Short mmCIF file of C-alpha atoms in Angstrom, two decimals:
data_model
loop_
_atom_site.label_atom_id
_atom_site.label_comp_id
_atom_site.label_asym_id
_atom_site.label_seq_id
_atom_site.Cartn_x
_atom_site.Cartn_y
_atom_site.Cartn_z
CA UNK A 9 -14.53 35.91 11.15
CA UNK A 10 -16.15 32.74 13.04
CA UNK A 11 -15.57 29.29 11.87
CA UNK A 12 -17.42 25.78 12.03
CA UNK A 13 -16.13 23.09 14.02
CA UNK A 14 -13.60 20.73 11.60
CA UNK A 15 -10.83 18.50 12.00
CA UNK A 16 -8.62 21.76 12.51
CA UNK A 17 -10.05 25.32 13.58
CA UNK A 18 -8.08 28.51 14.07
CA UNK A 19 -10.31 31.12 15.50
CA UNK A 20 -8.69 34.57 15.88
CA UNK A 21 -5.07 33.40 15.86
CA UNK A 22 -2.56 36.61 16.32
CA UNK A 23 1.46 35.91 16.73
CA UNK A 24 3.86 38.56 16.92
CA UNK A 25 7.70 38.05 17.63
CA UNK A 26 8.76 41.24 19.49
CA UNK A 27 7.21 44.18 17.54
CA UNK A 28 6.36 42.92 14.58
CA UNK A 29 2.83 40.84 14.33
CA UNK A 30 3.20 37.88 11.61
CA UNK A 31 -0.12 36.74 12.50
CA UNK A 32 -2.72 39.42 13.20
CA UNK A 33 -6.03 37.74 13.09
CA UNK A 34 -6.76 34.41 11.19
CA UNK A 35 -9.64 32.07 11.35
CA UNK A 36 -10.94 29.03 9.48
CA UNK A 37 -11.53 25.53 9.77
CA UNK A 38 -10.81 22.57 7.94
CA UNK A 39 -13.52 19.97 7.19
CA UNK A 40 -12.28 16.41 7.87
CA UNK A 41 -11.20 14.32 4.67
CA UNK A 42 -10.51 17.94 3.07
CA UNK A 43 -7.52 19.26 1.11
CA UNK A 44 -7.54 22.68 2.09
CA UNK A 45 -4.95 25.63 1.03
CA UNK A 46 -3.08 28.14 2.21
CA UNK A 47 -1.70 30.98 -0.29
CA UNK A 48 0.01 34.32 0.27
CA UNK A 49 3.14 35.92 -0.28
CA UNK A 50 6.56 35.54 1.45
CA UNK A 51 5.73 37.33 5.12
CA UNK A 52 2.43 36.84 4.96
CA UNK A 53 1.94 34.76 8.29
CA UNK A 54 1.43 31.49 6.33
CA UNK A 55 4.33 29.31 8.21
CA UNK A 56 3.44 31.35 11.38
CA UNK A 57 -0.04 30.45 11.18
CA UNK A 58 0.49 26.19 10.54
CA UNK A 59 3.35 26.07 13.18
CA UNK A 60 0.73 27.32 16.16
CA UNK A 61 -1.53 24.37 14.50
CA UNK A 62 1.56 21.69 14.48
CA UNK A 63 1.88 23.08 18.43
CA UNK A 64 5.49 24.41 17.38
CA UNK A 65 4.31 27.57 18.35
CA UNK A 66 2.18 29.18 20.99
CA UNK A 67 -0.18 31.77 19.90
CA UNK A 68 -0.39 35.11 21.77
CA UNK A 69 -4.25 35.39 20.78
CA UNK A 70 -7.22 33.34 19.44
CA UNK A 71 -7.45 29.75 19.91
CA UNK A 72 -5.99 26.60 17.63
CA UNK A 73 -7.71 23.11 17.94
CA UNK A 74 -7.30 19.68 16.52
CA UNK A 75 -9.83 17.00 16.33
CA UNK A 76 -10.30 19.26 19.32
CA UNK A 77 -7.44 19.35 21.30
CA UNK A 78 -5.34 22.16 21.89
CA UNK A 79 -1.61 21.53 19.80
CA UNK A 80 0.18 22.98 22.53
CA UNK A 81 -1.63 21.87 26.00
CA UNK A 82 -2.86 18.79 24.32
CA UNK A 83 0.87 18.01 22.39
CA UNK A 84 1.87 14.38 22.57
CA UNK A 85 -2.06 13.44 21.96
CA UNK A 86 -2.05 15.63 18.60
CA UNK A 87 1.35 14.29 17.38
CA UNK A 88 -0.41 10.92 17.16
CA UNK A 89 -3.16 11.67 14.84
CA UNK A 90 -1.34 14.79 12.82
CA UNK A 91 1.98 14.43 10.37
CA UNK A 92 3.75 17.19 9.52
CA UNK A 93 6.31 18.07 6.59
CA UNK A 94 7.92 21.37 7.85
CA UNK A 95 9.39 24.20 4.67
CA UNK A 96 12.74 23.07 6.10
CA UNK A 97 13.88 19.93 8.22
CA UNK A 98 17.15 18.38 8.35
CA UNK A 99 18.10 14.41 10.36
CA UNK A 100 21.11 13.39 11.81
CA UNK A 101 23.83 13.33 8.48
CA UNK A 102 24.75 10.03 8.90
CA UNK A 103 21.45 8.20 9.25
CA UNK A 104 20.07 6.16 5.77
CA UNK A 105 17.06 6.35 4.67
CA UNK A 106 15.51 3.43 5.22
CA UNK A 107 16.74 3.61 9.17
CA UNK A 108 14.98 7.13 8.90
CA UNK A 109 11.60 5.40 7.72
CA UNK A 110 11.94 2.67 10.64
CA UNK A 111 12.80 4.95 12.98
CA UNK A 112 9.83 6.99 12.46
CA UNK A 113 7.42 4.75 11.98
CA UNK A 114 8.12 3.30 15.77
CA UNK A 115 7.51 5.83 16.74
CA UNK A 116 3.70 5.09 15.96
CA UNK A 117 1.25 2.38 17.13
CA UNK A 118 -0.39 1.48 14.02
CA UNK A 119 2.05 2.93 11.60
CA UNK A 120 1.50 2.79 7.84
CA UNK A 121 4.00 0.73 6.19
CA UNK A 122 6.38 2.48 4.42
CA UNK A 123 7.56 0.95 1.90
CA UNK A 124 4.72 1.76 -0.41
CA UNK A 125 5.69 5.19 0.26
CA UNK A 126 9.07 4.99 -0.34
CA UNK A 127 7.84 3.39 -3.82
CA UNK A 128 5.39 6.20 -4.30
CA UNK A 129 8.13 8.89 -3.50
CA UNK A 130 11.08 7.19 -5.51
CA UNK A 131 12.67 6.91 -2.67
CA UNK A 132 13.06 2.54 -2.64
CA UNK A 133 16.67 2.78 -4.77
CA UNK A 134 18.10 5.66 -2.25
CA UNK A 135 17.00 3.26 1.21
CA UNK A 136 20.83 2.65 2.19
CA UNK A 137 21.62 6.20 1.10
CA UNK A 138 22.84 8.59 4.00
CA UNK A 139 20.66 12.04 4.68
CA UNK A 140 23.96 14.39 4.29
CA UNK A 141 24.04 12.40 0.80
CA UNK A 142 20.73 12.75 -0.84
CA UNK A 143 19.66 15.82 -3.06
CA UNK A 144 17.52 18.50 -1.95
CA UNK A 145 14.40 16.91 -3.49
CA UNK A 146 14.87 13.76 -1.92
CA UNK A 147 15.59 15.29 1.17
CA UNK A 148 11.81 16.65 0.47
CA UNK A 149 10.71 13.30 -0.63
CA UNK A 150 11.71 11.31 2.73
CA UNK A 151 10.25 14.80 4.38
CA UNK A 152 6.76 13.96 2.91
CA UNK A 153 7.54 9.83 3.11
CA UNK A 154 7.93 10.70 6.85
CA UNK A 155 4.89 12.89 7.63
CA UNK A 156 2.80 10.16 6.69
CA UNK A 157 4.70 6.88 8.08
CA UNK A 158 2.37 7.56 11.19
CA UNK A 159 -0.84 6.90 9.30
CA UNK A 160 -2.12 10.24 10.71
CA UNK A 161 -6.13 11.69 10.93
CA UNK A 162 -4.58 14.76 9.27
CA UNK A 163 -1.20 16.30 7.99
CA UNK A 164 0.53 19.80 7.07
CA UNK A 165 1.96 20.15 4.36
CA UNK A 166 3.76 23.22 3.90
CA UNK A 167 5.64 23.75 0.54
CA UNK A 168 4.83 19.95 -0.31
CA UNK A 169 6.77 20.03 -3.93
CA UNK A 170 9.57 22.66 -3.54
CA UNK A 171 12.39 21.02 -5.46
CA UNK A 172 11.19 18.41 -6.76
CA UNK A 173 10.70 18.04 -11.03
CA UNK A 174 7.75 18.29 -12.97
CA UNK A 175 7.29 14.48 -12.78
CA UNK A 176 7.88 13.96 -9.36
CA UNK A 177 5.35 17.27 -8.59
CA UNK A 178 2.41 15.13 -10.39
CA UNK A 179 3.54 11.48 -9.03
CA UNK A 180 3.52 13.46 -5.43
CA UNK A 181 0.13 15.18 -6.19
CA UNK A 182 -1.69 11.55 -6.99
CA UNK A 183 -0.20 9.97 -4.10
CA UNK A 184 -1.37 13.31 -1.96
CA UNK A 185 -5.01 12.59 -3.94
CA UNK A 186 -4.75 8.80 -2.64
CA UNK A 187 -4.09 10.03 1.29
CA UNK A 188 -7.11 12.26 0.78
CA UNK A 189 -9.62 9.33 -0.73
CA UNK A 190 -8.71 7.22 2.50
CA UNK A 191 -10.32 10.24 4.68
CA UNK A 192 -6.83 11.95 5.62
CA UNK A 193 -7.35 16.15 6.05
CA UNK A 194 -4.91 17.72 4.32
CA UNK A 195 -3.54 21.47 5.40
CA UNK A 196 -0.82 22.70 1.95
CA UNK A 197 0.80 25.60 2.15
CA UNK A 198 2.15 26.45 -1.44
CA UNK A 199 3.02 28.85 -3.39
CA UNK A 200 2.21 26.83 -6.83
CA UNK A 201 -0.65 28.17 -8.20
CA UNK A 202 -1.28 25.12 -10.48
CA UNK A 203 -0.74 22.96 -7.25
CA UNK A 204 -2.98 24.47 -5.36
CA UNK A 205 -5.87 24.34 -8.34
CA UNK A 206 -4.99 20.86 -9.04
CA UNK A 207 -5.95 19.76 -5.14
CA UNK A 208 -7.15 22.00 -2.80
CA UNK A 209 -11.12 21.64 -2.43
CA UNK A 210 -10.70 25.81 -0.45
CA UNK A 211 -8.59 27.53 -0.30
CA UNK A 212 -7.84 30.95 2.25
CA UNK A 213 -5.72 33.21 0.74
CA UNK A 214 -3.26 35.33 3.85
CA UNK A 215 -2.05 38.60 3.37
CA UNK A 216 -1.03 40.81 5.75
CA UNK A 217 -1.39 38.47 8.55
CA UNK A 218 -4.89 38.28 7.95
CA UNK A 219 -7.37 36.60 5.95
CA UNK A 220 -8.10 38.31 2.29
CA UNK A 221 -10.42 35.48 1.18
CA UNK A 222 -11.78 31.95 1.41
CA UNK A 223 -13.17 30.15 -0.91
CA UNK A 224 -12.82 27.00 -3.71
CA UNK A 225 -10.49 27.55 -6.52
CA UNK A 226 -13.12 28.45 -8.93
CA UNK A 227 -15.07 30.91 -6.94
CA UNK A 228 -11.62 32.59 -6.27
CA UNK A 229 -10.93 32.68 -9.94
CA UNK A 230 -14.19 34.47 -10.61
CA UNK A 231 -13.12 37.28 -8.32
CA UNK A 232 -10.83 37.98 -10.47
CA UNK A 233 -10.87 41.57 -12.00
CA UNK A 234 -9.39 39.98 -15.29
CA UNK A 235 -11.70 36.58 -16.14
CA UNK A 236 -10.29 36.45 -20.07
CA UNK A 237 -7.48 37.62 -22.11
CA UNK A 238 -7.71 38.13 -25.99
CA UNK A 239 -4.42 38.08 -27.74
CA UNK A 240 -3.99 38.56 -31.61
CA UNK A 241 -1.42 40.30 -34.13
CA UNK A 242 -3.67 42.52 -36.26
CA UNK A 243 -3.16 42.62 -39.96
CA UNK A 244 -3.42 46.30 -39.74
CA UNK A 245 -3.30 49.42 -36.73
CA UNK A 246 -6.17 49.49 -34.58
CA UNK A 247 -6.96 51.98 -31.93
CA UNK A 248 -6.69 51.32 -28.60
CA UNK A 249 -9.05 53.80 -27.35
CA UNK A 250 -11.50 52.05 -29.25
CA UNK A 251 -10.47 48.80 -27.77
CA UNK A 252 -10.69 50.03 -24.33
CA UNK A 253 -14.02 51.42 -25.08
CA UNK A 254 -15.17 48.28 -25.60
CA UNK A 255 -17.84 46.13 -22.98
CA UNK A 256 -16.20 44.78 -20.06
CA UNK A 257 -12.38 45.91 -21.52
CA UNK A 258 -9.82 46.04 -18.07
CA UNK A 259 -6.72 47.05 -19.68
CA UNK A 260 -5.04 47.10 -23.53
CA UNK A 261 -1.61 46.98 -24.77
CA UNK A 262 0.47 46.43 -27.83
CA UNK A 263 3.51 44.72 -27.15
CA UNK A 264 6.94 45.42 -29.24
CA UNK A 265 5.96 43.17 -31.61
CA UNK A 266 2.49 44.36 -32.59
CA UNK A 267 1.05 41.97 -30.50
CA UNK A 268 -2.60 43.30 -28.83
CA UNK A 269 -3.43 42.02 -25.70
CA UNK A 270 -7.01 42.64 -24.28
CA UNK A 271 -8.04 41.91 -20.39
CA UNK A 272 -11.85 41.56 -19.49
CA UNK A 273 -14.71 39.34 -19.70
CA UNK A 274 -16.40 36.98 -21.93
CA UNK A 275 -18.27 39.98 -23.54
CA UNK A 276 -15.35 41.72 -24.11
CA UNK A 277 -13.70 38.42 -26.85
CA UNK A 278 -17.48 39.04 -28.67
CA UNK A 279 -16.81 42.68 -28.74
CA UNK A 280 -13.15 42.42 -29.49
CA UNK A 281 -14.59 40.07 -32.68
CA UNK A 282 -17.24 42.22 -33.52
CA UNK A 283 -14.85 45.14 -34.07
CA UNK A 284 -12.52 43.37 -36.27
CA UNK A 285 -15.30 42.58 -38.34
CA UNK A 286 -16.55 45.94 -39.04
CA UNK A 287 -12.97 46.97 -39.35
CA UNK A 288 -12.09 44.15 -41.93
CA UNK A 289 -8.65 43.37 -39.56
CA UNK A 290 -7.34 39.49 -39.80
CA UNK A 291 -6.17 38.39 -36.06
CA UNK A 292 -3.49 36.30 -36.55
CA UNK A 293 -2.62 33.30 -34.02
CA UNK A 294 -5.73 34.59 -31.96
CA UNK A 295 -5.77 33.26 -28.04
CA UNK A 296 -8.07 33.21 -25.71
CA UNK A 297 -7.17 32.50 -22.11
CA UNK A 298 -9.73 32.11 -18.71
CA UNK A 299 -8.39 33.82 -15.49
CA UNK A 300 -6.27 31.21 -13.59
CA UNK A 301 -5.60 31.44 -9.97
CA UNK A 302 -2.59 33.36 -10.47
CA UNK A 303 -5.19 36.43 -11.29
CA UNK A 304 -7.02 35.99 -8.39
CA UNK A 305 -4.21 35.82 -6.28
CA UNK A 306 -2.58 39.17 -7.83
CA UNK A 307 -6.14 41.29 -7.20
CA UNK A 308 -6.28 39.66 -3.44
CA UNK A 309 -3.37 40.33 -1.80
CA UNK A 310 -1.35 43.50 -2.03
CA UNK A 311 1.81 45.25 -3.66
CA UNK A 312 1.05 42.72 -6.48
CA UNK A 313 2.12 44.77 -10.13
CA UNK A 314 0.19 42.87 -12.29
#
C-alpha cells in the first residue's frame, strides 16, 4: 500500500524481534492538524509500529518519516517538534509533580506553559505530590501533561485514557480536541471504541501486523456485516426461520428470556415490522441500534467471536 506525503508516513514498515515479526508490512500517513487512529488487538503490531515513529525503535524494513526526517537518523531534531505519551512510563519516585512539569518543559525552547495543562488534567492540587505517590491515573495524567509541555508539531498518543474515570476520559478528550484546533497532528493508539469515534478523523485498523483497513469512523462502520440490530419480546412464538428468511437478516436468536434479537440492515427493521403485522405479535420494549465501531472492528480483524 503507498501513502501521501503527511506530517508522519510509514511506508512498508516490518519489525520482527528474533523469529517472530510484530510488524509485517504497514503503511499510511498522517495529514498535518489530523487526529488519526490506530486500532487492533493485543499483538497486533500497534505499539511496535508508533515506537519505530517515536525513533524508539529501528525498523528492519520500510521507511518511517516525520515532517520528513527520519526518527532514528534524524532523533534529537524529531524530539523537538513530536511529544510522546508511551502505554507505560515511570520518573524518578521521588520527584513532584510540578518539578516533573519544569523539568520537562526546559527541556524545550518555546515550551507551552504548563500550568494550563496541569489545570486541564487535574493535576494543579497534586503539584507538590511525589511520582511514587500519585495513582495510576494521575501517573497517566502528568504522562499526557508531559507529552505536550514541549508545544510539539505532532504527538503519540498511545492508550491516551487507560485508567482514568469516565469524567476525566471526556475532560481529556476536549482538551485533546483543543491541541488538535491549534494545528497539532495527533497519532492515538486505543483500544476504546467510543474514544476512537469520538476523535479520530481515520482511522487504520492493524491486525496481524498488517493493515486490515483505513478509513473514517463512519465509512468503517458501514463495512460492517451487521449495520442494525432489532430487539423486541414478542407477545407470542415466532419462527425464526421465518425471521432469518427475511431481507437483509445476518443472524437471529432468542435469548433465555424470550428476548428476539435480529442482525441486518435497515430493510431488515421494515421487514421485521412488516411480519409482526401480518402476524398480529405486540413487540414489547422494541430497540433499534446502528452498527458502532465495535462491529466493524469484530468483522476486520480476526479470531473475533462475535
Amino acid at each position: 500500500m503507498s501513502t501521501t506525503t503527511g506530517m508522519i508516513t510509514v511506508n512498508g514498515l516490518r519489525k520482527a524481534y528474533g523469529g517472530k515479526v510484530a510488524v509485517a508490512d504497514v503503511s499510511f500517513a498522517v495529514a498535518e492538524g489530523e487526529i488519526f487512529g490506530i486500532l487492533g488487538p493485543n499483538g497486533a503490531g500497534k505499539t511496535t509500529t508508533v515506537e519505530c515513529v517515536e525513533g524508539l525503535r529501528t525498523p528492519d524494513a520500510g521507511t518511517v518519516r516525520v515532517a520528513g526526517l527520519d526518527p532514528v537518523a534524524d532523533h534529537r531534531e524529531v524530539t523537538r517538534l513530536l511529544g510522546a505519551q508511551l502505554q507505560q512510563s515511570e520518573l524518578q519516585p521521588r520527584i513532584t509533580v510540578r518539578e516533573a512539569l519544569e523539568l520537562y518543559a526546559s527541556f524545550h525552547t518555546r515550551p507551552a506553559d504548563w500550568r494550563p495543562l496541569a489545570e486541564r488534567l487535574g493535576l494543579t492540587d497534586h503539584l507538590a505530590v511525589r511520582f511514587a505517590k500519585l495513582s495510576g491515573g494521575q501517573k497517566q495524567r502528568l504522562s499526557i501533561a508531559l507529552a505536550l509541555v514541549g508545544d510539539p508539531r505532532a504527538v503519540v498518543l498511545d492508550e491516551l485514557t487507560t485508567g482514568l474515570d469516565p469524567r476525566a476520559r471526556r475532560e481529556t478528550w476536549a482538551l485533546i480536541e483543543d491541541v488538535r484546533a491549534r494545528g497539532v497532528t495527533v497519532l492515538l493508539v486505543t483500544h476504546f471504541m467510543e474514544e476512537a469515534q469520538r476523535l479520530c478523523d481515520r482511522i487504520a485498523v492493524i491486525d496481524g501486523g498488517r493493515v486490515a483497513a483505513l478509513d473514517t469512523p463512519a465509512g468503517l462502520i458501514r463495512r460492517a456485516t451487521v449495520s442494525t440490530v432489532v430487539s423486541f419480546t414478542p407477545s407470542a412464538p415466532l419462527d425464526d426461520r421465518e425471521l432469518a428468511a427475511l431481507p437483509g437478516a445476518a443472524s437471529v436468536r432468542t435469548q433465555e428470556d424470550g428476548r428476539v434479537v435480529v442482525e441486518g440492515t435497515d430493510d431488515t427493521v421494515e421487514a421485521v415490522v412488516s411480519l409482526l403485522a401480518r402476524h398480529r405479535v405486540t413487540a414489547h420494549q422494541l430497540r433499534v441500534a446502528e452498527a458502532t465501531l465495535d462491529d466493524a472492528f469484530l468483522d476486520l480483524t480476526t479470531g473475533a467471536d462475535r
